[in-house]
Amino acid sequence: MIVTVVGDVLLDVDLDGRTTKLSPDAPVPVVGVTHRRARAGGAGLVAAMLAGDGDGGGGGGRGDGGVRGYGSGDGGGHRGGLRVELVTALGDDEGAGELRSLLEERAGIRLVAGPSGAPTPVKTRVRTDGHAVARLDEGCDPPPAPVVTEQMLSAVAAAEVIVVADYGRGLTAVPALREALARRAAVVPVIWDPHPAGTEPVPGTAVVTPNLSEALALSGASGRGIAGAARAASALAGSWGAQTVVVTLGHEGALLHRAGSGPLVVPAPRVETLDPCGAGDRFAATLARSLGERLPLPDAVQRAIDEAAAFLGAGGVAGLRAATDPEERAESAVLVGGGREAVAVAARVRAAGGTVVATGGCFDLLHAGHARTLAAARALGDCLIVCLNSDDSVRRLKGADRPIMSQDDRVALLSALECVDAVLVFDEDTPEQAIRRLEPELWVKGGDYVAAALPETAVLAEWGGQTVTVPYHPGRSTTRLASALAKVG
């Protein structure tokens, strides 16, 4: 699957440091910089997120009710087959050179860039002890109209999914590019993340994803919360000719408006964050990937909300690495979903002096035996993280007709259990690499296993962890449950 991101790119720089004194010439803190970290921002951040998704595997979904057929059918699609292209405008200054390195060499993105004729916008955030104290903007004045090349138009014409990340710098206003996007919107899903200073989506756009303040400003509607979002979404859908408008509402989730149906509110998990920067980009990236995998639209929106919340829970943009070396990239590739959130949960519990407990399995057709084992495992510590075999992993272990339930459904059921704090999906046949990322104090299995015979036991021993078993509940198994269901048709 080729996902093409179209939009404005900027360079984000984080300067991390410590503050121990005030300046002698002014009552301002002196920040001793200890680390500089650069990353692509704007459309570049969306592309980098998608490229990171492509390092995993598995995924997909089934069902109907998608956007003009984009979310219908038998589903499927593997993130491991994801190709990411970025259509943008870039200058030839130092910032542009750093962006090219970040995007092409480190993230593996195919960059299709025309000349911008303007300095690269650079936004530098100064953080001390984890808190932002200042932001410095350079080169952010309105640029001249960028030049759109034939190569850029060809990339749009070949796209299988398009994400437009409009940051108001004029690229999406170029007539030739708008015409190309409009033609492609009749064939493939186009997801458009608008900007108050940008241009309106092309007619036929599959999904437009403003946040609430953007939706109210762009529509002229009044109100707040869900009621305001509903009025704004309805107005925007009519004026833009978009199939669907999804207004993101922060901790309230999102409101989905489609012509001919009432508003649908999709909830969000609660997360605590001091910096929501990047959540909208994560939402748009996941939504595009999910629609490309033919997931039904409401399920795609729910997945996008969940991944945006997990992104914020893991530290948001401050938790992103500018690059990963090949060895680190190979190790993290086993974490198909929920990796950052699960690792963050483990880190928080460990920092507070608590005990991290983990368990693993396929959990295909969740039954009472599973629930009792999970509850018993949670009682042994201060958090429980479930390492879940991906769909591909289950298929290799159990056969071509398994899993019965997709990994997204299995994650949803496990996450709904009060005893489960996080779910981490891995693509290996066994969870050793996932366990190494978590470093739990306890690894728990049902009593039908012999701890000494489990390969996980040797892994836990690397940091002094322990494998333990909890009572097994005979007579409960996925195989028996599947057989019983088959008999009743």
Tab-separated table of C-alpha atoms in Angstrom, residues 30-461:
chain	number	residue	atom	x	y	z
A	30	VAL	CA	19.178	30.028	32.740
A	31	VAL	CA	18.733	26.727	30.904
A	32	GLY	CA	21.803	24.556	30.628
A	33	VAL	CA	21.180	22.602	27.417
A	34	THR	CA	22.036	18.920	27.772
A	35	HIS	CA	20.499	17.496	24.611
A	36	ARG	CA	19.347	18.659	21.169
A	37	ARG	CA	16.850	16.554	19.270
A	38	ALA	CA	15.515	17.354	15.794
A	39	ARG	CA	12.558	15.796	14.013
A	40	ALA	CA	10.356	16.478	11.021
A	41	GLY	CA	7.241	18.479	11.800
A	42	GLY	CA	4.007	19.234	9.980
A	43	ALA	CA	3.422	16.861	7.084
A	44	GLY	CA	6.862	15.422	7.806
A	45	LEU	CA	5.698	14.243	11.223
A	46	VAL	CA	2.682	12.497	9.677
A	47	ALA	CA	4.943	10.771	7.146
A	48	ALA	CA	7.420	9.747	9.849
A	49	MET	CA	4.610	8.290	11.962
A	50	LEU	CA	3.370	6.251	9.005
A	51	ALA	CA	6.902	5.076	8.252
A	52	GLY	CA	7.179	3.940	11.862
A	53	ASP	CA	3.884	2.061	11.507
A	54	GLY	CA	5.294	0.328	8.452
A	55	ASP	CA	8.093	-1.123	10.581
A	56	GLY	CA	5.494	-3.312	12.305
A	57	GLY	CA	3.325	-6.051	10.842
A	58	GLY	CA	-0.212	-7.298	10.954
A	59	GLY	CA	-3.295	-5.161	11.114
A	60	GLY	CA	-6.397	-4.813	9.049
A	61	GLY	CA	-10.023	-5.406	9.719
A	62	ARG	CA	-13.286	-6.525	8.241
A	63	GLY	CA	-16.744	-5.214	7.779
A	64	ASP	CA	-18.812	-2.754	5.845
A	65	GLY	CA	-20.005	0.758	6.329
A	66	GLY	CA	-16.814	2.355	5.083
A	67	VAL	CA	-16.281	5.532	3.092
A	68	ARG	CA	-17.441	5.070	-0.481
A	69	GLY	CA	-16.242	1.459	-0.374
A	70	TYR	CA	-12.828	2.295	1.056
A	71	GLY	CA	-13.726	0.653	4.363
A	72	SER	CA	-15.695	-2.298	3.033
A	73	GLY	CA	-14.758	-5.790	1.979
A	74	ASP	CA	-12.790	-8.583	3.503
A	75	GLY	CA	-10.128	-6.346	4.969
A	76	GLY	CA	-6.546	-7.308	5.376
A	77	GLY	CA	-3.474	-5.369	4.474
A	78	HIS	CA	-0.219	-5.520	6.377
A	79	ARG	CA	1.583	-2.525	7.750
A	80	GLY	CA	4.806	-4.281	6.914
A	81	GLY	CA	3.883	-3.635	3.239
A	82	LEU	CA	3.392	0.101	3.795
A	83	ARG	CA	5.274	2.500	1.512
A	84	VAL	CA	5.300	6.158	2.477
A	85	GLU	CA	5.843	9.071	0.103
A	86	LEU	CA	5.919	12.757	1.021
A	87	VAL	CA	4.951	15.434	-1.499
A	88	THR	CA	6.067	18.847	-0.284
A	89	ALA	CA	8.145	21.951	-1.011
A	90	LEU	CA	11.667	22.320	0.389
A	91	GLY	CA	14.355	24.972	0.201
A	92	ASP	CA	18.103	24.488	0.003
A	93	ASP	CA	19.140	25.825	3.408
A	94	GLU	CA	20.587	24.010	6.423
A	95	GLY	CA	17.148	23.219	7.858
A	96	ALA	CA	16.043	21.629	4.582
A	97	GLY	CA	19.178	19.500	4.533
A	98	GLU	CA	18.473	18.261	8.044
A	99	LEU	CA	14.891	17.449	7.064
A	100	ARG	CA	16.049	15.465	4.035
A	101	SER	CA	18.343	13.437	6.262
A	102	LEU	CA	15.614	12.805	8.829
A	103	LEU	CA	13.011	11.800	6.264
A	104	GLU	CA	14.921	9.954	3.545
A	105	GLU	CA	17.957	8.431	5.228
A	106	ARG	CA	16.621	7.708	8.699
A	107	ALA	CA	12.890	7.140	8.162
A	108	GLY	CA	13.070	5.585	4.676
A	109	ILE	CA	10.447	7.924	3.198
A	110	ARG	CA	10.422	8.675	-0.531
A	111	LEU	CA	10.633	12.461	-0.660
A	112	VAL	CA	9.120	14.193	-3.705
A	113	ALA	CA	9.901	17.859	-3.110
A	114	GLY	CA	9.582	20.922	-5.279
A	115	PRO	CA	11.390	24.216	-4.610
A	116	SER	CA	9.859	26.376	-1.880
A	117	GLY	CA	11.567	29.724	-2.476
A	118	ALA	CA	11.503	30.397	1.270
A	119	PRO	CA	13.580	29.551	4.344
A	120	THR	CA	12.732	26.303	6.106
A	121	PRO	CA	10.461	27.051	9.072
A	122	VAL	CA	12.130	25.941	12.310
A	123	LYS	CA	10.288	25.728	15.635
A	124	THR	CA	12.558	25.251	18.633
A	125	ARG	CA	11.064	24.230	21.968
A	126	VAL	CA	13.105	24.760	25.105
A	127	ARG	CA	12.306	22.258	27.857
A	128	THR	CA	13.664	22.084	31.357
A	129	ASP	CA	12.984	19.177	33.694
A	130	GLY	CA	10.319	17.931	31.269
A	131	HIS	CA	8.407	21.234	31.052
A	132	ALA	CA	8.325	23.616	28.078
A	133	VAL	CA	9.536	27.112	28.978
A	134	ALA	CA	9.799	28.794	25.553
A	135	ARG	CA	9.345	28.304	21.808
A	136	LEU	CA	11.467	30.062	19.208
A	137	ASP	CA	10.098	30.353	15.645
A	138	GLU	CA	12.349	31.051	12.649
A	139	GLY	CA	11.382	31.342	8.993
A	140	CYS	CA	7.667	31.120	9.729
A	141	ASP	CA	6.544	34.216	7.789
A	142	PRO	CA	4.111	33.551	4.909
A	143	PRO	CA	6.154	32.176	1.977
A	144	PRO	CA	5.714	32.853	-1.740
A	145	ALA	CA	3.598	30.354	-3.655
A	146	PRO	CA	5.579	27.106	-3.989
A	147	VAL	CA	6.295	25.480	-7.330
A	148	VAL	CA	4.520	22.168	-7.995
A	149	THR	CA	6.537	19.873	-10.255
A	150	GLU	CA	5.455	17.081	-12.582
A	151	GLN	CA	7.077	14.574	-10.218
A	152	MET	CA	4.844	15.825	-7.399
A	153	LEU	CA	1.727	15.479	-9.549
A	154	SER	CA	2.777	11.979	-10.642
A	155	ALA	CA	3.210	10.905	-7.022
A	156	VAL	CA	-0.317	12.086	-6.219
A	157	ALA	CA	-1.697	10.268	-9.266
A	158	ALA	CA	-0.113	6.973	-8.122
A	159	ALA	CA	-1.195	7.200	-4.472
A	160	GLU	CA	-3.396	4.496	-2.964
A	161	VAL	CA	-4.193	6.546	0.143
A	162	ILE	CA	-3.586	10.287	0.566
A	163	VAL	CA	-3.156	12.340	3.727
A	164	VAL	CA	-3.178	16.104	3.274
A	165	ALA	CA	-1.475	17.812	6.222
A	166	ASP	CA	-2.184	21.484	5.547
A	167	TYR	CA	-0.116	23.825	7.719
A	168	GLY	CA	-1.199	27.007	5.943
A	169	ARG	CA	1.946	27.651	3.876
A	170	GLY	CA	0.270	27.677	0.477
A	171	LEU	CA	1.065	24.291	-1.043
A	172	THR	CA	-2.537	23.043	-1.042
A	173	ALA	CA	-3.682	26.271	-2.738
A	174	VAL	CA	-1.698	25.622	-5.944
A	175	PRO	CA	-4.353	24.948	-8.657
A	176	ALA	CA	-2.486	22.117	-10.404
A	177	LEU	CA	-2.038	20.226	-7.143
A	178	ARG	CA	-5.682	20.762	-6.155
A	179	GLU	CA	-6.810	19.389	-9.507
A	180	ALA	CA	-4.634	16.302	-9.046
A	181	LEU	CA	-5.969	15.749	-5.528
A	182	ALA	CA	-9.579	16.153	-6.686
A	183	ARG	CA	-9.092	13.588	-9.467
A	184	ARG	CA	-7.526	11.106	-7.054
A	185	ALA	CA	-10.232	11.695	-4.418
A	186	ALA	CA	-12.710	10.076	-6.794
A	187	VAL	CA	-10.695	6.847	-6.678
A	188	VAL	CA	-8.886	6.507	-3.333
A	189	PRO	CA	-9.488	7.766	0.208
A	190	VAL	CA	-8.194	11.276	0.847
A	191	ILE	CA	-7.891	12.327	4.490
A	192	TRP	CA	-7.522	16.081	4.930
A	193	ASP	CA	-6.216	17.650	8.136
A	194	PRO	CA	-7.109	21.346	7.674
A	195	HIS	CA	-5.540	24.525	9.030
A	196	PRO	CA	-7.292	27.845	9.775
A	197	ALA	CA	-4.806	29.613	7.477
A	198	GLY	CA	-4.965	26.897	4.826
A	199	THR	CA	-7.282	26.143	1.922
A	200	GLU	CA	-10.478	24.150	1.962
A	201	PRO	CA	-10.435	20.431	1.094
A	202	VAL	CA	-11.044	19.413	-2.497
A	203	PRO	CA	-14.552	18.125	-3.292
A	204	GLY	CA	-14.980	14.413	-2.684
A	205	THR	CA	-12.491	14.269	0.182
A	206	ALA	CA	-13.244	11.104	2.150
A	207	VAL	CA	-12.618	12.454	5.663
A	208	VAL	CA	-11.742	15.911	6.984
A	209	THR	CA	-10.281	15.973	10.505
A	210	PRO	CA	-10.386	19.427	12.168
A	211	ASN	CA	-10.138	19.773	15.917
A	212	LEU	CA	-12.967	21.586	17.687
A	213	SER	CA	-11.425	25.058	17.647
A	214	GLU	CA	-10.558	24.699	13.955
A	215	ALA	CA	-14.038	23.411	13.117
A	216	LEU	CA	-15.735	26.320	14.886
A	217	ALA	CA	-13.420	28.885	13.274
A	218	LEU	CA	-13.733	27.421	9.783
A	219	SER	CA	-17.513	26.973	9.925
A	220	GLY	CA	-18.482	30.109	11.839
A	221	ALA	CA	-20.652	27.916	14.061
A	222	SER	CA	-21.102	28.676	17.744
A	223	GLY	CA	-21.152	26.415	20.756
A	224	ARG	CA	-18.771	24.154	22.577
A	225	GLY	CA	-18.235	20.475	23.250
A	226	ILE	CA	-20.237	17.875	21.378
A	227	ALA	CA	-23.115	20.224	20.503
A	228	GLY	CA	-20.771	22.777	18.947
A	229	ALA	CA	-18.884	20.040	17.110
A	230	ALA	CA	-22.114	18.663	15.637
A	231	ARG	CA	-23.156	22.070	14.285
A	232	ALA	CA	-19.704	22.788	12.901
A	233	ALA	CA	-19.321	19.363	11.280
A	234	SER	CA	-22.688	19.612	9.563
A	235	ALA	CA	-21.884	23.067	8.207
A	236	LEU	CA	-18.428	22.064	6.989
A	237	ALA	CA	-19.630	18.881	5.302
A	238	GLY	CA	-22.135	20.934	3.328
A	239	SER	CA	-19.772	23.737	2.337
A	240	TRP	CA	-16.814	21.498	1.512
A	241	GLY	CA	-18.614	18.622	-0.204
A	242	ALA	CA	-16.726	16.159	1.985
A	243	GLN	CA	-18.090	12.671	2.531
A	244	THR	CA	-17.312	12.736	6.248
A	245	VAL	CA	-16.168	15.305	8.802
A	246	VAL	CA	-14.580	14.023	12.011
A	247	VAL	CA	-14.131	16.698	14.682
A	248	THR	CA	-11.581	15.669	17.299
A	249	LEU	CA	-12.537	16.653	20.850
A	250	GLY	CA	-9.488	15.898	22.968
A	251	HIS	CA	-10.381	13.813	26.009
A	252	GLU	CA	-14.007	13.581	24.792
A	253	GLY	CA	-12.977	11.600	21.720
A	254	ALA	CA	-14.335	12.606	18.316
A	255	LEU	CA	-17.608	13.378	16.604
A	256	LEU	CA	-18.181	11.725	13.229
A	257	HIS	CA	-20.635	13.369	10.810
A	258	ARG	CA	-21.748	11.671	7.608
A	259	ALA	CA	-24.411	12.910	5.218
A	260	GLY	CA	-27.719	11.157	5.792
A	261	SER	CA	-26.946	9.977	9.313
A	262	GLY	CA	-26.840	11.521	12.750
A	263	PRO	CA	-23.616	12.403	14.537
A	264	LEU	CA	-21.670	9.512	16.036
A	265	VAL	CA	-19.532	10.185	19.111
A	266	VAL	CA	-16.479	7.943	19.459
A	267	PRO	CA	-15.017	7.942	23.001
A	268	ALA	CA	-11.367	8.344	23.944
A	269	PRO	CA	-9.411	6.710	26.754
A	270	ARG	CA	-8.316	9.067	29.524
A	271	VAL	CA	-4.694	10.166	29.409
A	272	GLU	CA	-2.797	12.811	31.315
A	273	THR	CA	-0.616	15.067	29.186
A	274	LEU	CA	0.960	18.487	29.466
A	275	ASP	CA	1.580	18.774	25.710
A	276	PRO	CA	-1.060	17.651	23.168
A	277	CYS	CA	1.216	18.579	20.239
A	278	GLY	CA	1.225	15.887	17.557
A	279	ALA	CA	-2.005	14.161	18.599
A	280	GLY	CA	-3.845	15.419	15.512
A	281	ASP	CA	-1.044	14.195	13.261
A	282	ARG	CA	-1.108	10.781	14.938
A	283	PHE	CA	-4.906	10.673	14.510
A	284	ALA	CA	-4.747	11.520	10.792
A	285	ALA	CA	-1.912	9.066	10.133
A	286	THR	CA	-3.694	6.168	11.836
A	287	LEU	CA	-7.002	7.000	10.161
A	288	ALA	CA	-5.366	6.964	6.725
A	289	ARG	CA	-3.588	3.687	7.372
A	290	SER	CA	-6.776	2.096	8.711
A	291	LEU	CA	-8.929	3.159	5.764
A	292	GLY	CA	-6.225	1.868	3.449
A	293	GLU	CA	-6.512	-1.462	5.270
A	294	ARG	CA	-10.282	-1.331	4.514
A	295	LEU	CA	-11.336	-0.989	8.120
A	296	PRO	CA	-14.920	0.292	8.514
A	297	LEU	CA	-14.952	4.038	9.153
A	298	PRO	CA	-16.223	3.998	12.776
A	299	ASP	CA	-13.627	1.343	13.663
A	300	ALA	CA	-10.919	3.327	11.882
A	301	VAL	CA	-11.844	6.440	13.882
A	302	GLN	CA	-11.806	4.466	17.137
A	303	ARG	CA	-8.390	3.021	16.320
A	304	ALA	CA	-7.100	6.496	15.444
A	305	ILE	CA	-8.360	7.901	18.752
A	306	ASP	CA	-6.831	5.041	20.724
A	307	GLU	CA	-3.448	5.430	19.024
A	308	ALA	CA	-3.490	9.214	19.491
A	309	ALA	CA	-4.219	8.708	23.202
A	310	ALA	CA	-1.440	6.128	23.480
A	311	PHE	CA	0.905	8.543	21.709
A	312	LEU	CA	0.166	11.252	24.281
A	313	GLY	CA	0.346	8.787	27.159
A	314	ALA	CA	3.847	7.830	26.046
A	315	GLY	CA	5.021	11.442	26.147
A	316	GLY	CA	3.762	12.830	22.817
A	317	VAL	CA	6.317	14.447	20.534
A	318	ALA	CA	8.758	14.660	23.441
A	319	GLY	CA	8.817	10.860	23.493
A	320	LEU	CA	9.671	10.527	19.807
A	321	ARG	CA	13.193	9.606	18.737
A	322	ALA	CA	14.674	11.554	15.871
A	323	ALA	CA	16.109	8.312	14.524
A	324	THR	CA	16.670	4.708	15.358
A	325	ASP	CA	19.769	2.736	14.531
A	326	PRO	CA	19.197	-0.501	12.565
A	327	GLU	CA	19.629	-2.717	15.619
A	328	GLU	CA	17.115	-0.734	17.664
A	329	ARG	CA	14.716	-0.587	14.719
A	330	ALA	CA	14.849	-4.376	14.311
A	331	GLU	CA	14.106	-4.917	17.983
A	332	SER	CA	11.162	-2.533	18.077
A	333	ALA	CA	9.666	-4.073	14.946
A	334	VAL	CA	8.142	-6.836	17.047
A	335	LEU	CA	5.891	-4.273	18.711
A	336	VAL	CA	2.978	-4.077	16.301
A	337	GLY	CA	0.687	-2.037	18.513
A	338	GLY	CA	0.562	-0.431	21.934
A	339	GLY	CA	4.326	-0.681	22.401
A	340	ARG	CA	4.986	2.878	23.479
A	341	GLU	CA	1.978	2.926	25.817
A	342	ALA	CA	2.896	-0.386	27.442
A	343	VAL	CA	6.530	0.604	27.930
A	344	ALA	CA	5.400	3.931	29.402
A	345	VAL	CA	3.064	2.176	31.863
A	346	ALA	CA	5.872	-0.125	32.976
A	347	ALA	CA	8.262	2.807	33.393
A	348	ARG	CA	5.791	4.814	35.492
A	349	VAL	CA	5.023	1.894	37.804
A	350	ARG	CA	8.693	1.008	38.204
A	351	ALA	CA	9.622	4.649	38.912
A	352	ALA	CA	7.041	4.717	41.707
A	353	GLY	CA	8.570	1.603	43.272
A	354	GLY	CA	5.814	-0.730	42.077
A	355	THR	CA	5.907	-4.234	40.637
A	356	VAL	CA	5.387	-4.694	36.895
A	357	VAL	CA	3.540	-7.896	35.996
A	358	ALA	CA	3.187	-9.204	32.443
A	359	THR	CA	1.583	-12.188	30.787
A	360	GLY	CA	1.107	-13.304	27.221
A	361	GLY	CA	-0.869	-15.410	24.808
A	362	CYS	CA	-3.231	-15.424	21.841
A	363	PHE	CA	-6.434	-14.853	23.855
A	364	ASP	CA	-8.521	-15.896	20.857
A	365	LEU	CA	-12.138	-16.104	22.062
A	366	LEU	CA	-11.672	-14.668	25.542
A	367	HIS	CA	-13.267	-16.993	28.121
A	368	ALA	CA	-13.679	-17.339	31.888
A	369	GLY	CA	-10.383	-19.174	32.273
A	370	HIS	CA	-8.564	-16.261	30.661
A	371	ALA	CA	-10.367	-13.740	32.861
A	372	ARG	CA	-9.501	-15.592	36.072
A	373	THR	CA	-5.857	-15.978	35.088
A	374	LEU	CA	-5.584	-12.283	34.233
A	375	ALA	CA	-7.230	-11.221	37.490
A	376	ALA	CA	-4.896	-13.487	39.456
A	377	ALA	CA	-1.880	-12.058	37.624
A	378	ARG	CA	-2.925	-8.464	38.305
A	379	ALA	CA	-3.233	-9.201	42.011
A	380	LEU	CA	0.492	-10.008	42.128
A	381	GLY	CA	1.685	-6.472	41.380
A	382	ASP	CA	0.849	-2.874	40.569
A	383	CYS	CA	0.096	-3.168	36.863
A	384	LEU	CA	-0.613	-5.934	34.347
A	385	ILE	CA	0.589	-5.723	30.757
A	386	VAL	CA	-0.665	-8.348	28.304
A	387	CYS	CA	1.690	-9.342	25.469
A	388	LEU	CA	-0.665	-10.406	22.670
A	389	ASN	CA	0.262	-12.465	19.601
A	390	SER	CA	-0.554	-10.575	16.404
A	391	ASP	CA	-2.844	-12.074	13.769
A	392	ASP	CA	0.158	-13.237	11.734
A	393	SER	CA	1.764	-14.767	14.812
A	394	VAL	CA	-1.423	-16.655	15.735
A	395	ARG	CA	-1.774	-17.883	12.159
A	396	ARG	CA	1.717	-19.343	12.212
A	397	LEU	CA	1.173	-20.991	15.588
A	398	LYS	CA	-2.424	-22.204	15.254
A	399	GLY	CA	-3.080	-22.637	11.539
A	400	ALA	CA	-4.633	-20.803	8.611
A	401	ASP	CA	-8.128	-20.690	10.134
A	402	ARG	CA	-6.968	-18.793	13.198
A	403	PRO	CA	-7.337	-16.355	14.800
A	404	ILE	CA	-11.103	-16.410	15.064
A	405	MET	CA	-11.050	-12.835	16.340
A	406	SER	CA	-8.818	-10.151	14.826
A	407	GLN	CA	-6.072	-8.604	16.924
A	408	ASP	CA	-7.994	-5.310	17.076
A	409	ASP	CA	-10.998	-7.088	18.607
A	410	ARG	CA	-8.779	-9.047	20.987
A	411	VAL	CA	-7.055	-5.843	22.074
A	412	ALA	CA	-10.435	-4.163	22.627
A	413	LEU	CA	-11.723	-7.002	24.822
A	414	LEU	CA	-8.550	-7.255	26.881
A	415	SER	CA	-8.331	-3.483	27.315
A	416	ALA	CA	-11.897	-3.414	28.623
A	417	LEU	CA	-10.965	-5.668	31.553
A	418	GLU	CA	-10.375	-3.734	34.765
A	419	CYS	CA	-7.394	-5.923	35.631
A	420	VAL	CA	-5.499	-5.086	32.404
A	421	ASP	CA	-3.459	-1.865	32.320
A	422	ALA	CA	-1.991	-2.107	28.805
A	423	VAL	CA	-1.853	-4.447	25.808
A	424	LEU	CA	1.243	-4.848	23.645
A	425	VAL	CA	0.857	-6.670	20.307
A	426	PHE	CA	3.948	-8.518	19.060
A	427	ASP	CA	4.592	-10.257	15.757
A	428	GLU	CA	7.135	-12.902	16.813
A	429	ASP	CA	6.170	-16.502	17.569
A	430	THR	CA	7.278	-16.053	21.188
A	431	PRO	CA	7.292	-12.896	23.326
A	432	GLU	CA	10.956	-12.742	24.387
A	433	GLN	CA	11.753	-9.453	22.618
A	434	ALA	CA	8.557	-7.824	23.878
A	435	ILE	CA	9.419	-8.941	27.417
A	436	ARG	CA	12.875	-7.403	27.099
A	437	ARG	CA	11.286	-4.061	26.244
A	438	LEU	CA	9.048	-4.225	29.327
A	439	GLU	CA	11.476	-5.854	31.803
A	440	PRO	CA	8.682	-6.986	34.169
A	441	GLU	CA	9.476	-8.253	37.633
A	442	LEU	CA	6.951	-11.075	37.170
A	443	TRP	CA	5.885	-13.096	34.116
A	444	VAL	CA	2.675	-15.012	34.779
A	445	LYS	CA	1.213	-18.057	33.027
A	446	GLY	CA	-1.665	-20.404	33.806
A	447	GLY	CA	-0.847	-23.454	35.905
A	448	ASP	CA	-0.894	-25.812	32.920
A	449	TYR	CA	2.620	-24.567	32.120
A	450	VAL	CA	5.859	-25.575	33.843
A	451	ALA	CA	7.747	-22.350	34.544
A	452	ALA	CA	11.195	-23.889	34.159
A	453	ALA	CA	10.316	-25.148	30.674
A	454	LEU	CA	9.209	-21.758	29.338
A	455	PRO	CA	11.739	-19.824	27.196
A	456	GLU	CA	10.532	-16.638	28.908
A	457	THR	CA	12.056	-17.834	32.190
A	458	ALA	CA	15.619	-17.407	30.930
A	459	VAL	CA	14.768	-13.940	29.617
A	460	LEU	CA	13.357	-12.815	32.989
A	461	ALA	CA	16.518	-14.045	34.697
